[in-house]
Short mmCIF file of C-alpha atoms in Angstrom, two decimals:
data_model
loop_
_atom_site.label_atom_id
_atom_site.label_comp_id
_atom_site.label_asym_id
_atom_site.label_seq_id
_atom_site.Cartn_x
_atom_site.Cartn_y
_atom_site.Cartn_z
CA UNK A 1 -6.71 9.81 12.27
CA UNK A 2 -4.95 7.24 9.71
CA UNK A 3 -2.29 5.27 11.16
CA UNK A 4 1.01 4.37 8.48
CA UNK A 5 3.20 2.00 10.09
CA UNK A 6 6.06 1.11 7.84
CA UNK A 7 9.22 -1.82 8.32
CA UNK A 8 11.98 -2.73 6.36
CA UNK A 9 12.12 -6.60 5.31
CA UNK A 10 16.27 -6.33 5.13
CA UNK A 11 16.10 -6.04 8.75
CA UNK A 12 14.99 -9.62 8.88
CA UNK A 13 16.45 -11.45 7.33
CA UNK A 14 18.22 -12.76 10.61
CA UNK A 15 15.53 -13.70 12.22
CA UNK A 16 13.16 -16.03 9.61
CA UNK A 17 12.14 -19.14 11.38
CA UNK A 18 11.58 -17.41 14.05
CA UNK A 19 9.24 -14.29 12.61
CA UNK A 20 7.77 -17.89 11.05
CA UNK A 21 6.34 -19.16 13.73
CA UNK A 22 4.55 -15.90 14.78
CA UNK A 23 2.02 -16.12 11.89
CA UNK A 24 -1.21 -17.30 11.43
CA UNK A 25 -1.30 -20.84 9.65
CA UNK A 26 -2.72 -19.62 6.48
CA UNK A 27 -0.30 -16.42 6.33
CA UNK A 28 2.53 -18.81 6.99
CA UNK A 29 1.52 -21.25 4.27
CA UNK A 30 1.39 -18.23 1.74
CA UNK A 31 4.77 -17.28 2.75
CA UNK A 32 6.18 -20.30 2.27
CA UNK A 33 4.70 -20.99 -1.44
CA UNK A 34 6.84 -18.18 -2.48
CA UNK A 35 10.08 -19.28 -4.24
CA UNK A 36 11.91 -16.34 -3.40
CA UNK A 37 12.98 -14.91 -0.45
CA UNK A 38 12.42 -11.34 -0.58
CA UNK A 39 8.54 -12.37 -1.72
CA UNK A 40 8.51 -14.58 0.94
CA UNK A 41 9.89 -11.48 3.52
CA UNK A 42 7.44 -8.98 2.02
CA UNK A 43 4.32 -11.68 2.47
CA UNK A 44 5.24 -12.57 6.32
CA UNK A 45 6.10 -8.44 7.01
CA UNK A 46 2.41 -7.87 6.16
CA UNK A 47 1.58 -10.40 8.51
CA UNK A 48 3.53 -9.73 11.04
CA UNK A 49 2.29 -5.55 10.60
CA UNK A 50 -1.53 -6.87 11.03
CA UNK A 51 -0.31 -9.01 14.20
CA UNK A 52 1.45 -6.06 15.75
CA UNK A 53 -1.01 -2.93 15.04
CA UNK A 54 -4.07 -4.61 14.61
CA UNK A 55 -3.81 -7.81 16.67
CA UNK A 56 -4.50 -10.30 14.60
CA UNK A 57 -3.33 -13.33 16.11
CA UNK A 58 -6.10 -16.00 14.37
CA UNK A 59 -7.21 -16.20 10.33
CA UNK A 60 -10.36 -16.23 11.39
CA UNK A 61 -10.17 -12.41 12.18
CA UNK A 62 -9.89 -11.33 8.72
CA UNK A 63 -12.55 -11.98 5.81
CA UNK A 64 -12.37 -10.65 2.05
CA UNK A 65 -14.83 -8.63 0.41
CA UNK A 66 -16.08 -10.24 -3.26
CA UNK A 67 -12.51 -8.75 -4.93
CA UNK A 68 -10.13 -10.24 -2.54
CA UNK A 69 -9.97 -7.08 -0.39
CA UNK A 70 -9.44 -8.16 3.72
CA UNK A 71 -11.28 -6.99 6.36
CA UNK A 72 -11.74 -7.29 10.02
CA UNK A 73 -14.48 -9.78 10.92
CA UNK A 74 -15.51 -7.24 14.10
CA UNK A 75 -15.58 -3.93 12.00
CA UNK A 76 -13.86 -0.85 14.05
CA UNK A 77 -11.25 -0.45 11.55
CA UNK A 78 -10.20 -0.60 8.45
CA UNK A 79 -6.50 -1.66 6.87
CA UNK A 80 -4.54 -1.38 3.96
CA UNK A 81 -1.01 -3.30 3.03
CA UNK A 82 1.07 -2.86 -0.14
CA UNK A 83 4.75 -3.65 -0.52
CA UNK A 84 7.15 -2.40 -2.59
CA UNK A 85 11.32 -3.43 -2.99
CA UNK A 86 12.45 -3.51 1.16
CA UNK A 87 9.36 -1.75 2.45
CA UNK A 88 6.01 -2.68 3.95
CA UNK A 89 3.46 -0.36 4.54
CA UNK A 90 0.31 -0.95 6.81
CA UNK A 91 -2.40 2.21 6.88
CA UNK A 92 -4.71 2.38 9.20
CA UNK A 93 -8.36 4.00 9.58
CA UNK A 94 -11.80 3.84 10.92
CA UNK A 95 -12.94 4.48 7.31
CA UNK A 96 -11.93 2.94 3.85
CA UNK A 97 -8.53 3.17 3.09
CA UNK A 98 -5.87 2.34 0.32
CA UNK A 99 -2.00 2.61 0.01
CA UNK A 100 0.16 2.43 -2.33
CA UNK A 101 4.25 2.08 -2.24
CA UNK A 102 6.40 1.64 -5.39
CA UNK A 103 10.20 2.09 -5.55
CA UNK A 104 10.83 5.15 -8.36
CA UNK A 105 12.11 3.24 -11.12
CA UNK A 106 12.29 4.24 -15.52
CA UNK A 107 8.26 5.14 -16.27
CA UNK A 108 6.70 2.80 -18.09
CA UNK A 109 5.22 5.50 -21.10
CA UNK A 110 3.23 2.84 -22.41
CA UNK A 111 1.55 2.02 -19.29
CA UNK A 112 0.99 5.66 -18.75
CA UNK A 113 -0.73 5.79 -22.41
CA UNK A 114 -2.96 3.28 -21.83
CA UNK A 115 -4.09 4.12 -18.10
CA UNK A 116 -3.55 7.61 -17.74
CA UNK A 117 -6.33 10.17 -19.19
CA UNK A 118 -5.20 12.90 -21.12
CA UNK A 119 -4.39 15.53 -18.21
CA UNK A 120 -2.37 13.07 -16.46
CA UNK A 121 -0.16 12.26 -19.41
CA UNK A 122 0.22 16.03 -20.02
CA UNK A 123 1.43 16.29 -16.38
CA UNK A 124 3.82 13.17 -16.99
CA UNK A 125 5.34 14.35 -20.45
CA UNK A 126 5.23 18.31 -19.24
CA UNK A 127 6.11 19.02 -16.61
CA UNK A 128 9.62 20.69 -15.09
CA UNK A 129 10.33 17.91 -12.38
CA UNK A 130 11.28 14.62 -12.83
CA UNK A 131 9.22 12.21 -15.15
CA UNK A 132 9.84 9.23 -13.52
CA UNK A 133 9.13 10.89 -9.92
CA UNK A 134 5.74 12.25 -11.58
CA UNK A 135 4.33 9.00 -13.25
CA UNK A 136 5.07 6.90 -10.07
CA UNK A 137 3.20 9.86 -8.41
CA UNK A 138 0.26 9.52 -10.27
CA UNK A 139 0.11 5.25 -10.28
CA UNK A 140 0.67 5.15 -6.54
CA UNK A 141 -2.12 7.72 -5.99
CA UNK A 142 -4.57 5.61 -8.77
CA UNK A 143 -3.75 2.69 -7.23
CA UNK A 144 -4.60 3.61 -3.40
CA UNK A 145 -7.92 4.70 -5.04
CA UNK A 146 -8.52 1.40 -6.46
CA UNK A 147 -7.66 0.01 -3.62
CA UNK A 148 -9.81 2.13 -1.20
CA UNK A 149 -12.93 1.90 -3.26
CA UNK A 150 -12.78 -2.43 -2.24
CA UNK A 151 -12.76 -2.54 -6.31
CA UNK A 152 -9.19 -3.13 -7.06
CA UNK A 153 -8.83 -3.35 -11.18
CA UNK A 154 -12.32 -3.49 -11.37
CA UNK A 155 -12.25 0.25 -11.30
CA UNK A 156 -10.13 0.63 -14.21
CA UNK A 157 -7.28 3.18 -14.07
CA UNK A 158 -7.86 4.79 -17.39
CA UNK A 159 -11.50 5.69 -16.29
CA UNK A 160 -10.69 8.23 -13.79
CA UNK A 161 -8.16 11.29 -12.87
CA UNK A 162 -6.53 11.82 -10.11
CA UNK A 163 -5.45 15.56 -11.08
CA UNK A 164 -5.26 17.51 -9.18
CA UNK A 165 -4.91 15.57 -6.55
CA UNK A 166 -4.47 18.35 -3.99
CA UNK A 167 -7.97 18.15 -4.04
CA UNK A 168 -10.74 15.36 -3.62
CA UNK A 169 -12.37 13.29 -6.30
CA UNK A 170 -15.81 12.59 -6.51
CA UNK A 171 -16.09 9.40 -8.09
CA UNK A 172 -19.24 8.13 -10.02
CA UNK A 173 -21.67 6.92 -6.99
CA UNK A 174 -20.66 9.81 -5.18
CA UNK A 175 -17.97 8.85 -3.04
CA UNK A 176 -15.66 11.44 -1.73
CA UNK A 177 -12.00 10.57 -1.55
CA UNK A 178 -9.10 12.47 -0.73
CA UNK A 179 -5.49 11.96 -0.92
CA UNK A 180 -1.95 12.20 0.71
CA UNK A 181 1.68 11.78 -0.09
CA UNK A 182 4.57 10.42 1.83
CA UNK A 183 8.19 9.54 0.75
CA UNK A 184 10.06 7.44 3.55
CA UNK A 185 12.91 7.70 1.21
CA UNK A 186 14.63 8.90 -2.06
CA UNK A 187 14.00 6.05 -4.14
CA UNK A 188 10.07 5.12 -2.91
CA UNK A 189 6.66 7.38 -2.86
CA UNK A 190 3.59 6.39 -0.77
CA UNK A 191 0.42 7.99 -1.95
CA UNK A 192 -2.38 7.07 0.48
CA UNK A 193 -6.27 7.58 0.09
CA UNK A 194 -9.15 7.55 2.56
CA UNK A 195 -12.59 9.41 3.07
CA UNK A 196 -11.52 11.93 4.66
CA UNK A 197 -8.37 14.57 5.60
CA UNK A 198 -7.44 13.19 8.80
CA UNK A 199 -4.05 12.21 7.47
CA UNK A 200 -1.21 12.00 10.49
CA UNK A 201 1.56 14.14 8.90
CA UNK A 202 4.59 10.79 9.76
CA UNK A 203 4.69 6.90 9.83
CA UNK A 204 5.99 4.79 12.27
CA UNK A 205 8.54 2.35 11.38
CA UNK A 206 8.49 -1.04 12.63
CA UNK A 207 11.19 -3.34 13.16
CA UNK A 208 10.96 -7.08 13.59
CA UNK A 209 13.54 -9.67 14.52
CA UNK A 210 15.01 -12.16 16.68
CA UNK A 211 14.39 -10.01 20.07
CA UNK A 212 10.28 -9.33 18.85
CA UNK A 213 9.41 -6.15 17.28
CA UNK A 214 10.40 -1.80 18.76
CA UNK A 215 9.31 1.01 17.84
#
C-alpha cells in the first residue's frame, strides 16, 4: 500500500536550530547552502520526513541511482519527496514511486506547447473546468512519471501522454504505471505514480517542532 505523509514548513519556523540538529551532516549542510529560508525549510522537511517514516538517521543509508534519484542502501522500500510553496510530501512504497506537488498558479501555455502532446493541450485549452487546475494536473502527473521511472528529464515530457490518466500507461520497455490524485488543499494538487493500484485513499500530515514531531 503507498504511504503519503505530508507537513507544512510554516509550522516550523519556531523551532530551526533545533529541527537542525536532527539531520544527517550532509542533509544539514544542503540546508544551510540555501540563501533563503523557506528553501532552506523545504530542504530540512524532506529530511526530517525520511528520518521520521523511514528512519534514516545516517547518510550512509541512502545512495543515488546514475540520475540523482535516492534510494535505500538495504532495499525494502522505495521513497519519493517533492516540495512545493509550504508543503512537503514523502510517498512511500515497496515498488517505484514518484510524486509530484505544485501550488495551482497562472499555466504556463508555452510550457504546455512545448511539453504537452497534442491530446493534452486539447484537454488544457478545451475543456469546461479550470485551465490552470487542468495544466497543473497534467505536469504534476508527468512529472511523478519521470520521477518514478529513476529517469527524471531524461524521459522527456513531450515524448509521452498521460491521457487518460484514469488509466495506466505502458511506457516504451514495457513498464506499467498507474496513477493517483490528491489535493491537501485548494491552492496545491498531488498527482502520485507507482506500479501498481494500491493507492491509500488519505495522507498523513506531519508536524515538526520544538516538542519533536505528532501525528
Amino acid at each position: 500500500m503507498i504511504e503519503l505523509y505530508l507537513t507544512n514548513i510554516k509550522k516550523m519556523e519556531n523551532g530551526y536550530m533545533d529541527l537542525l540538529g536532527q539531520l544527517t551532516p550532509k542533509r544539514r549542510e544542503k540546508t544551510e547552502r540555501y540563501l533563503f529560508i523557506q528553501d532552506r525549510l523545504r530542504c530540512m522537511a524532506g529530511g526530517l520526513l525520511l528520518k521520521e517514516v523511514l528512519g534514516i538517521q545516517r547518510d550512509e543509508e541512502l545512495i543515488l541511482n546514475a540520475y540523482d534519484k535516492p534510494f535505500l542502501r538495504q532495499g525494502g522500500k522505495h521513497f519519493n519527496l517533492s516540495h512545493s510553496g509550504n508543503h512537503v510530501v514523502l510517498a512511500v512504497d515497496i515498488c517505484e514511486i514518484g510524486v509530484d506537488i505544485e501550488r495551482i498558479e497562472c499555466a504556463d501555455m508555452a510550457v504546455a506547447e512545448r511539453c504537452f502532446q497534442i491530446d493534452e493541450l486539447d484537454y488544457v485549452t478545451n475543456g469546461k473546468e479550470d485551465r490552470d487546475l487542468r495544466f497543473y494536473s497534467l505536469w504534476t502527473l508527468k512529472e511523478s512519471l519521470m520521477k518514478a521511472t529513476g529517469l527524471g528529464l531524461n524521459l522527456p515530457p513531450e515524448s509521452f501522454s498521460v491521457l487518460p490518466f484514469d488509466k495506466p500507461l505502458t511506457l516504451a520497455n514495457g513498464r506499467i504505471w498507474h496513477f493517483n490524485q490528491y489535493r491537501p488543499d485548494e491552492n496545491h494538487i498531488i498527482s502520485v505514480c507507482a506500479t501498481h493500484q494500491a493507492f491509500s485513499p488519505t495522507f498523513q500530515e506531519i508536524v515538526f517542532g520544538k516538542q519533536g514531531t505528532c501525528f
